[in-house]
XYZ file of C-alpha atoms in Angstrom:
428
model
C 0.000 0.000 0.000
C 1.225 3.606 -1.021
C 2.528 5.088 1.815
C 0.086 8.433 2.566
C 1.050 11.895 2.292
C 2.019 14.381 4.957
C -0.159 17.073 5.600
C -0.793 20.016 8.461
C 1.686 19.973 10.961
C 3.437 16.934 9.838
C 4.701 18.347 6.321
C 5.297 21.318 7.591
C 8.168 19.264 9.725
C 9.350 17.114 7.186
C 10.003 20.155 4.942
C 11.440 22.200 7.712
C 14.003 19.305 8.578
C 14.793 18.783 5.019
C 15.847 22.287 4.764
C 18.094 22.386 7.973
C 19.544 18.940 6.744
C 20.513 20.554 3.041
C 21.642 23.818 4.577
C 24.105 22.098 7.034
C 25.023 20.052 3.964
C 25.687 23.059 1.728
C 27.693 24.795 4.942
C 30.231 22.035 5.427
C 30.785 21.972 1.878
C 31.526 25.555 1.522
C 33.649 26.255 4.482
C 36.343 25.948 2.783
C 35.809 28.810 0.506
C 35.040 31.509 2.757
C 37.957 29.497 5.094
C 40.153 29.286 2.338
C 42.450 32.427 3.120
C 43.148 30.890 6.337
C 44.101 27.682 5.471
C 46.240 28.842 2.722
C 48.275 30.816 4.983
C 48.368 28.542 8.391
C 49.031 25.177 5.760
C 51.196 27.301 3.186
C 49.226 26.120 0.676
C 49.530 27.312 -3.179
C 46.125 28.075 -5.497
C 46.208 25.128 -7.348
C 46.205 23.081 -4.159
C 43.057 25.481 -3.232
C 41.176 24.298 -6.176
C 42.047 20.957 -5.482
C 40.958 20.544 -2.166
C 37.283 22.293 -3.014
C 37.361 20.815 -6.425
C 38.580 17.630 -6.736
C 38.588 16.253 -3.060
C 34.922 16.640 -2.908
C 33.653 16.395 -6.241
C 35.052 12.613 -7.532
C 33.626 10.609 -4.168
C 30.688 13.037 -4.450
C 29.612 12.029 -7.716
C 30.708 8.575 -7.335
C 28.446 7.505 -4.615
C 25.892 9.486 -5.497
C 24.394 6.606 -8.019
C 24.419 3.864 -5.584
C 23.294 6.004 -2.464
C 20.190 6.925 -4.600
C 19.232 3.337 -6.202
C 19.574 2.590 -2.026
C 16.461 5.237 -1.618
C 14.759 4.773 -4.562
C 14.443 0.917 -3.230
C 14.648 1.170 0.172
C 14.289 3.654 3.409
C 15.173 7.626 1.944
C 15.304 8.229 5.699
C 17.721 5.601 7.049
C 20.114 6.839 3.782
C 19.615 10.073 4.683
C 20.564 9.957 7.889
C 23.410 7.830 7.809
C 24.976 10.318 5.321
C 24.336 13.420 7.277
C 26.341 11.865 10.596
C 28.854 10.671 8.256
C 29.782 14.433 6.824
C 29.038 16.155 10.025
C 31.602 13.667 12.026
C 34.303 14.590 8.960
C 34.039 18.065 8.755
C 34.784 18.090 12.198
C 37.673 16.123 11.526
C 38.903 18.780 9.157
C 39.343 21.480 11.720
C 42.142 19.071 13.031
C 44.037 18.667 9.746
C 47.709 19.702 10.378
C 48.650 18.923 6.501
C 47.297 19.054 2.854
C 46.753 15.700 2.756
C 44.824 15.158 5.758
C 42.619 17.758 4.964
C 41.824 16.310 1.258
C 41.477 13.246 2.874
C 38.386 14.682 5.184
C 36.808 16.485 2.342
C 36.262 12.794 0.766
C 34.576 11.884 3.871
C 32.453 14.914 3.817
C 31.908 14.105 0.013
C 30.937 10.326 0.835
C 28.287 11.508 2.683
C 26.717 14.436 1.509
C 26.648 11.905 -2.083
C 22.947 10.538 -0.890
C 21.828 13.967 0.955
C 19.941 15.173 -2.501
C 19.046 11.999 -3.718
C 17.339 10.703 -0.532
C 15.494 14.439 0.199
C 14.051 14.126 -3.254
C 12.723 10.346 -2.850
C 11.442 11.803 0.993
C 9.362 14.457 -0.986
C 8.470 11.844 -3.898
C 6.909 9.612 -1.366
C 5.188 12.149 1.221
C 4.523 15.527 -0.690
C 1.192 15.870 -2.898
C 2.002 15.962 -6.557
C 0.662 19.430 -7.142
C 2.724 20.554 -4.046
C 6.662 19.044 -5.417
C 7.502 21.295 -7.177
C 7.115 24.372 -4.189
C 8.653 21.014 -1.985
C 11.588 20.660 -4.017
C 11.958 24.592 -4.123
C 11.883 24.906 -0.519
C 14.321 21.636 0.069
C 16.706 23.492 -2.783
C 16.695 26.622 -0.320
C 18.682 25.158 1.651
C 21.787 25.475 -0.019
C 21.291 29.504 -0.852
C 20.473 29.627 3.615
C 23.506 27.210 3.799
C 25.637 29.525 1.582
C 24.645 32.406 3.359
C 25.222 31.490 6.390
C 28.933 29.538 6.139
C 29.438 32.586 4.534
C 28.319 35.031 6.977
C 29.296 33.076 10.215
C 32.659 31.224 8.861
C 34.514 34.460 8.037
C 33.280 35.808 11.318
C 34.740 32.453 12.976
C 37.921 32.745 10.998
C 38.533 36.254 11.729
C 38.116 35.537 15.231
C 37.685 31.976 16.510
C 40.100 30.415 13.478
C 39.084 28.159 10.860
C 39.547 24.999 12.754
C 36.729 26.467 15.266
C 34.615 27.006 12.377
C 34.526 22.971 11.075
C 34.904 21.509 14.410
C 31.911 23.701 15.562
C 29.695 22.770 12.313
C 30.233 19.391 12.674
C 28.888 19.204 15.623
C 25.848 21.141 14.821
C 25.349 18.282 12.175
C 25.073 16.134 14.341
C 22.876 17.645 16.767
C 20.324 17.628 13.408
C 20.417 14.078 12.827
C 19.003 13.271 15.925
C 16.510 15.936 15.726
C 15.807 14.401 12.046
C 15.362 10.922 13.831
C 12.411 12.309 15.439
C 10.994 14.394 12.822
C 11.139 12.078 9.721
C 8.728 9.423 10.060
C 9.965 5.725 8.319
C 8.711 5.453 4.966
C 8.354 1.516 3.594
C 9.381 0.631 0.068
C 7.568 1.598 -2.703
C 5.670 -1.317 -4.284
C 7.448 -3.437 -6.422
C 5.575 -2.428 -9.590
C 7.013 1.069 -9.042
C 10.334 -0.097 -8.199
C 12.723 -0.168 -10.967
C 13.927 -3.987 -10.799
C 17.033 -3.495 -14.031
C 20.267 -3.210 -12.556
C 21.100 0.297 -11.598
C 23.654 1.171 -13.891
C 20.992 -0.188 -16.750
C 18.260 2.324 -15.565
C 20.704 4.996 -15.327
C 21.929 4.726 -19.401
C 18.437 3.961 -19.982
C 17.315 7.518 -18.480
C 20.276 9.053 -19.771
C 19.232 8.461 -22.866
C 15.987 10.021 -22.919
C 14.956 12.377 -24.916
C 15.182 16.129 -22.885
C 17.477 14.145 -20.902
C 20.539 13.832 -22.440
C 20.200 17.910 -22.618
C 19.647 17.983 -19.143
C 22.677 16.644 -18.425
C 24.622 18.996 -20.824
C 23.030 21.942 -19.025
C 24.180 20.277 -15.883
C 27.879 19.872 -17.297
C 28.058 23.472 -18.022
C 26.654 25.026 -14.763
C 28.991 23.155 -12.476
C 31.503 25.178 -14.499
C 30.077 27.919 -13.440
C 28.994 27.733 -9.992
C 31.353 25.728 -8.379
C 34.625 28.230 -9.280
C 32.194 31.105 -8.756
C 31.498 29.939 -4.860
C 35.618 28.527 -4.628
C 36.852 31.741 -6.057
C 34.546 34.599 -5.166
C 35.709 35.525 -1.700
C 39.796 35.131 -2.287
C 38.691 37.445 -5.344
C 36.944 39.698 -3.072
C 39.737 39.831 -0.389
C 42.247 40.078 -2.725
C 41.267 42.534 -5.178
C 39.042 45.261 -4.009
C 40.616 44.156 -0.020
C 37.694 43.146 1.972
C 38.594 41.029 5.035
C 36.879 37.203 5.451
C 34.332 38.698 7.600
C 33.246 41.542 5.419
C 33.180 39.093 2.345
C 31.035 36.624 4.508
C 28.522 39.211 5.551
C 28.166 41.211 2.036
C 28.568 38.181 0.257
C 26.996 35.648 2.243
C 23.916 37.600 2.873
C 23.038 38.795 -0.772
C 24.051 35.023 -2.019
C 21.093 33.835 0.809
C 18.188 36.422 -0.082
C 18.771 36.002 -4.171
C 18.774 31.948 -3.182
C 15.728 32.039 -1.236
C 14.158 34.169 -3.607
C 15.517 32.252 -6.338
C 14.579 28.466 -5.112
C 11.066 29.889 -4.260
C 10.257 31.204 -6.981
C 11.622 28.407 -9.260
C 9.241 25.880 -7.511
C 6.326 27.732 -7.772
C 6.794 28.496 -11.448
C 8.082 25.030 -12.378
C 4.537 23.978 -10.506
C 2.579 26.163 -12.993
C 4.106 24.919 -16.017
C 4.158 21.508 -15.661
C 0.375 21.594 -14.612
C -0.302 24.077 -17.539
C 0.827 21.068 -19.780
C 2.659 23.593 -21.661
C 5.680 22.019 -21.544
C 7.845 24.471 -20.922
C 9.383 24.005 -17.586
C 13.017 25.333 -18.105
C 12.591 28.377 -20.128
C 12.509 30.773 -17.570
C 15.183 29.197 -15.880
C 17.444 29.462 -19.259
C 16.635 32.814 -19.806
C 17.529 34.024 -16.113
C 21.539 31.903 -16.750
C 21.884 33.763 -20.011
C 20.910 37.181 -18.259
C 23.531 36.627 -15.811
C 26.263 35.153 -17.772
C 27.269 38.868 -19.163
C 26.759 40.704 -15.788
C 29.199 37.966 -13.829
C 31.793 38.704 -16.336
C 31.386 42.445 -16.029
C 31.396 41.618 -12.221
C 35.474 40.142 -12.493
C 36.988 43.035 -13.933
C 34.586 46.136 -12.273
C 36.590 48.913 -10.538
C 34.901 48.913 -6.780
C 34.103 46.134 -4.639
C 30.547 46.713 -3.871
C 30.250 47.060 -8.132
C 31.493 43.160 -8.340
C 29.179 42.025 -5.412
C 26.317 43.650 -7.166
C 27.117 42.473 -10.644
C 27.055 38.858 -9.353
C 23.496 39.037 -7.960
C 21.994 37.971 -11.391
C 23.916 34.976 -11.212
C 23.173 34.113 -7.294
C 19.533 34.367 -8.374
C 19.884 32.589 -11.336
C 21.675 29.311 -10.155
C 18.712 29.167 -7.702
C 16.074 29.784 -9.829
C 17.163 27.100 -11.985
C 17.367 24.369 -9.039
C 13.697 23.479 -8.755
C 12.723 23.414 -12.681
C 15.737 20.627 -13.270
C 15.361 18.425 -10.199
C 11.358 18.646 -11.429
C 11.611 18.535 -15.317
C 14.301 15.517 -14.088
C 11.687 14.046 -11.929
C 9.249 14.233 -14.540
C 11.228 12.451 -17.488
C 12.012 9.790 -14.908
C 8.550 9.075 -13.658
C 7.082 7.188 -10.065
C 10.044 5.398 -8.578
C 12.980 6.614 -10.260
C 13.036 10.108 -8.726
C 16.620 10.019 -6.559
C 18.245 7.878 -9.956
C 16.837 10.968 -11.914
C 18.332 13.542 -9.323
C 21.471 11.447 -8.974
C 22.670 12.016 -12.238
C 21.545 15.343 -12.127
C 24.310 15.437 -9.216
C 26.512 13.783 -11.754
C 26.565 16.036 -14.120
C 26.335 18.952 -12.424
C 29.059 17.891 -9.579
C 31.729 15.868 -11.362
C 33.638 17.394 -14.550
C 32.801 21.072 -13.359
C 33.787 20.947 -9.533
C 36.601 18.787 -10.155
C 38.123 20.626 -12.893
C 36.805 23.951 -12.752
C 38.640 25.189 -9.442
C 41.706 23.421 -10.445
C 41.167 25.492 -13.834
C 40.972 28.828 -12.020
C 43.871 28.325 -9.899
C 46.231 27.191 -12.155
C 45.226 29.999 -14.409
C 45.511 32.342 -11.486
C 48.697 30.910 -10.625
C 49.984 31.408 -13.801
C 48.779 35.156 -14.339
C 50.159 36.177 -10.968
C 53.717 35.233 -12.161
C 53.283 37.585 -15.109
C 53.087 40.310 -12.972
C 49.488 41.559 -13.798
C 47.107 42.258 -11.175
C 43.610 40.848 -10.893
C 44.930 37.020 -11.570
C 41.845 35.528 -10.040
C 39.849 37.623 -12.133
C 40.859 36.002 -15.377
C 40.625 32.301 -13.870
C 37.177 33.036 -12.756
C 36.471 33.477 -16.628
C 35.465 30.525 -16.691
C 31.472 30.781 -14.674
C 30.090 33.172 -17.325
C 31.231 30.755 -20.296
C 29.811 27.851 -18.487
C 26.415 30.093 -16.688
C 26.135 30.795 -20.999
C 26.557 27.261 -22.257
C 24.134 25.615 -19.379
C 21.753 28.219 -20.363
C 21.402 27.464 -23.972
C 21.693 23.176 -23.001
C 18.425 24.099 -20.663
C 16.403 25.967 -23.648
C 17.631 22.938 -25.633
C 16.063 20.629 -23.081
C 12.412 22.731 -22.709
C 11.903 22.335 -26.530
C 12.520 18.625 -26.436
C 10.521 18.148 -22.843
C 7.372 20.328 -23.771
C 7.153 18.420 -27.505
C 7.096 14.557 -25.529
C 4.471 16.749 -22.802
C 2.066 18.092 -25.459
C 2.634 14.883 -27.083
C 0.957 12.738 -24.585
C -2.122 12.232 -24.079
C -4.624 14.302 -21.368
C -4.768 11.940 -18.712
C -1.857 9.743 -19.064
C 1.079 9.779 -16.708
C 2.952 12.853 -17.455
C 6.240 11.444 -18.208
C 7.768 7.988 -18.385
C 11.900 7.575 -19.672
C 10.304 4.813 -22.179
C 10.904 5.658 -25.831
């Protein structure tokens, strides 16, 4: 039997703990970046090495797991994955604030990786099972703020901590806060059963995931995915050594300006997105990632402007577009995902969303800055992290045009189906 739906009080709690669990996700995973002054200095660490420990540390066992950890709650407890993940990053972030080498460090950003692999995955099966149809896509927006509150406030409170407390205070104090959540998500998040077996995907998971892959929309899904880890993941690595550097904030400033804008235009952004991914897919239109292209290619030219402006407070507000825009896309690709997938497949679907978005693009892309950073400093011209960050308006452009790609091909198969059929299935 299908397990019921929250409603009153009850999914009011499960969407409230779903947020707190994805902000403290998106916190520990961005620590770094606001910390990453810091650590350079008190580890003598170079750029490159920067990149690598917020690119590829996290982003190969990230992406990795991520497929398994989401075939585990698309066929079994979403709950029991979720919270086994969220003790397992919170325990190695704390770990991180007692790294003493490069190494060590790295080596705790793959346990924070391993776990925060299922947090997406398993929060989208949670709302697949327990959140009204007509209500998923506002669910999914409101789970996706999460990572704008998250952002906003490592931001805000980790420079504060690092000017201050240090950046080892700052993980070993947010790792415990994680897992102070998990028991409080113990409580909250009632045990859902499996789904029935004739909504459970029974092909081997690596099978269902080409199969999906291949769908049509899909594949373009994916490509928009590709692109925008290009953009956002050097954007959030980069932007506050950028800040300090060239227009000479200090952590804390960065974190607070920063931090705060990047957690309004997220909020704004993710709510937004859900409620107008909601109205397209139920106007059977079709066209549930137009906006959300539109709003990438808007920002694309004002981030680039943003790198090379001539006051600091010009930069921070030439970025906005692009904080609003990688949040307003969140909800309308998760859901168009979702909706290609169909009933059952929901964390596969958002899984290799994760994939594309969160392998080639955060493992590369930082790297890709600070090596080009690296190498512009030793010319002598100023502004080196400038021209490294290059890179998030090319890829903000490129996921932009993938995503209007992917509405034509997902509002053709829409309008193509018939009135009351399921809305989607990956068949062809």
């Amino acid at each position: 039997m299908q397990t019921p739906y929250a409603s009153g009080w009850r999914l009011f709690a499960l969407l409230a703990a779903l947020v707190l669990i994805n902000a403290l996700g998106q916190i520990d995973r961005i620590l770094p970046f606001i910390l990453a002054e810091a650590i350079k200095t008190d580890l003598s660490l170079s750029d490159t090495q920067i990149g690598l420990l917020t690119g590829v540390a996290f982003a190969v066992c990230y992406t990795l797991l991520s497929l398994p950890l989401a075939r585990a709650a698309d066929r079994g407890s979403p709950r029991i994955v979720l919270l086994i993940c969220l003790g397992v990053w919170s325990a190695m972030t704390a770990l991180g604030g007692m790294a003493a080498s490069f190494l060590f460090l790295a080596l705790t950003r793959f346990g924070v990786a391993v776990g925060e692999a299922g947090a997406i995955p398993s929060g989208h099966a949670l709302i697949a099972r327990l959140v009204p149809p007509e209500r998923r896509g506002l669910a999914i927006g409101l789970f996706s703020m999460g990572i704008p509150l998250g952002t906003m406030i490592g931001f805000a409170a980790g420079g504060a901590m690092a000017d201050t407390l240090g950046w080892r205070t700052a993980l070993v104090g947010f790792g415990a806060a994680g897992g102070l959540a998990a028991l409080l998500a113990l409580l909250v998040i009632r045990p859902t059963p499996p789904l029935p077996r004739a909504e459970a995907d029974d092909q081997p998971f690596l099978a269902s995931a080409l199969r999906l892959a291949a769908a049509p929309g899909f594949r373009w899904l994916l490509a928009g995915g590709v692109a925008i880890g290009f953009g956002t993941a050097p954007f959030y690595a980069f932007s506050a050594p950028f800040l300090i550097r060239t227009h000479g904030f200090t952590a804390g400033e960065v974190g607070l300006a920063f931090g705060l804008l990047q957690g309004l235009m997220g909020v704004l952004g993710t709510l937004l997105g859900g409620r107008a991914f909601d109205r397209a897919a139920q106007s059977r239109t079709g066209h549930v990632l137009r906006r959300p292209a539109l709003a990438l290619l808007i920002a694309a030219p004002a981030l680039t402007a943003g790198l090379f402006a001539p006051e600091g407070w010009m930069s921070i507000a030439l970025f906005v577009p692009g904080m609003f825009a990688f949040a307003f896309l969140l909800p309308s690709a998760f859901g168009a995902a979702h909706l290609v997938a169909g009933a059952g497949r929901q964390a596969l679907a958002s899984s290799l969303m994760m994939v594309a978005s969160g392998l080639l693009g955060p493992a590369l892309g930082p790297v890709i800055v600070g090596m080009i950073s690296d190498t512009v400093a030793a010319t002598g011209l100023t502004n080196s992290l400038g021209f490294g960050l290059l890179i998030v308006p090319v890829g903000v452009a490129l996921s932009g045009l993938a995503c209007l790609i992917a509405d034509q091909r997902i509002s053709a198969q829409l309008r193509a189906a018939p009135v009351n059929a399921p809305r989607f299935s990956y068949s062809t």
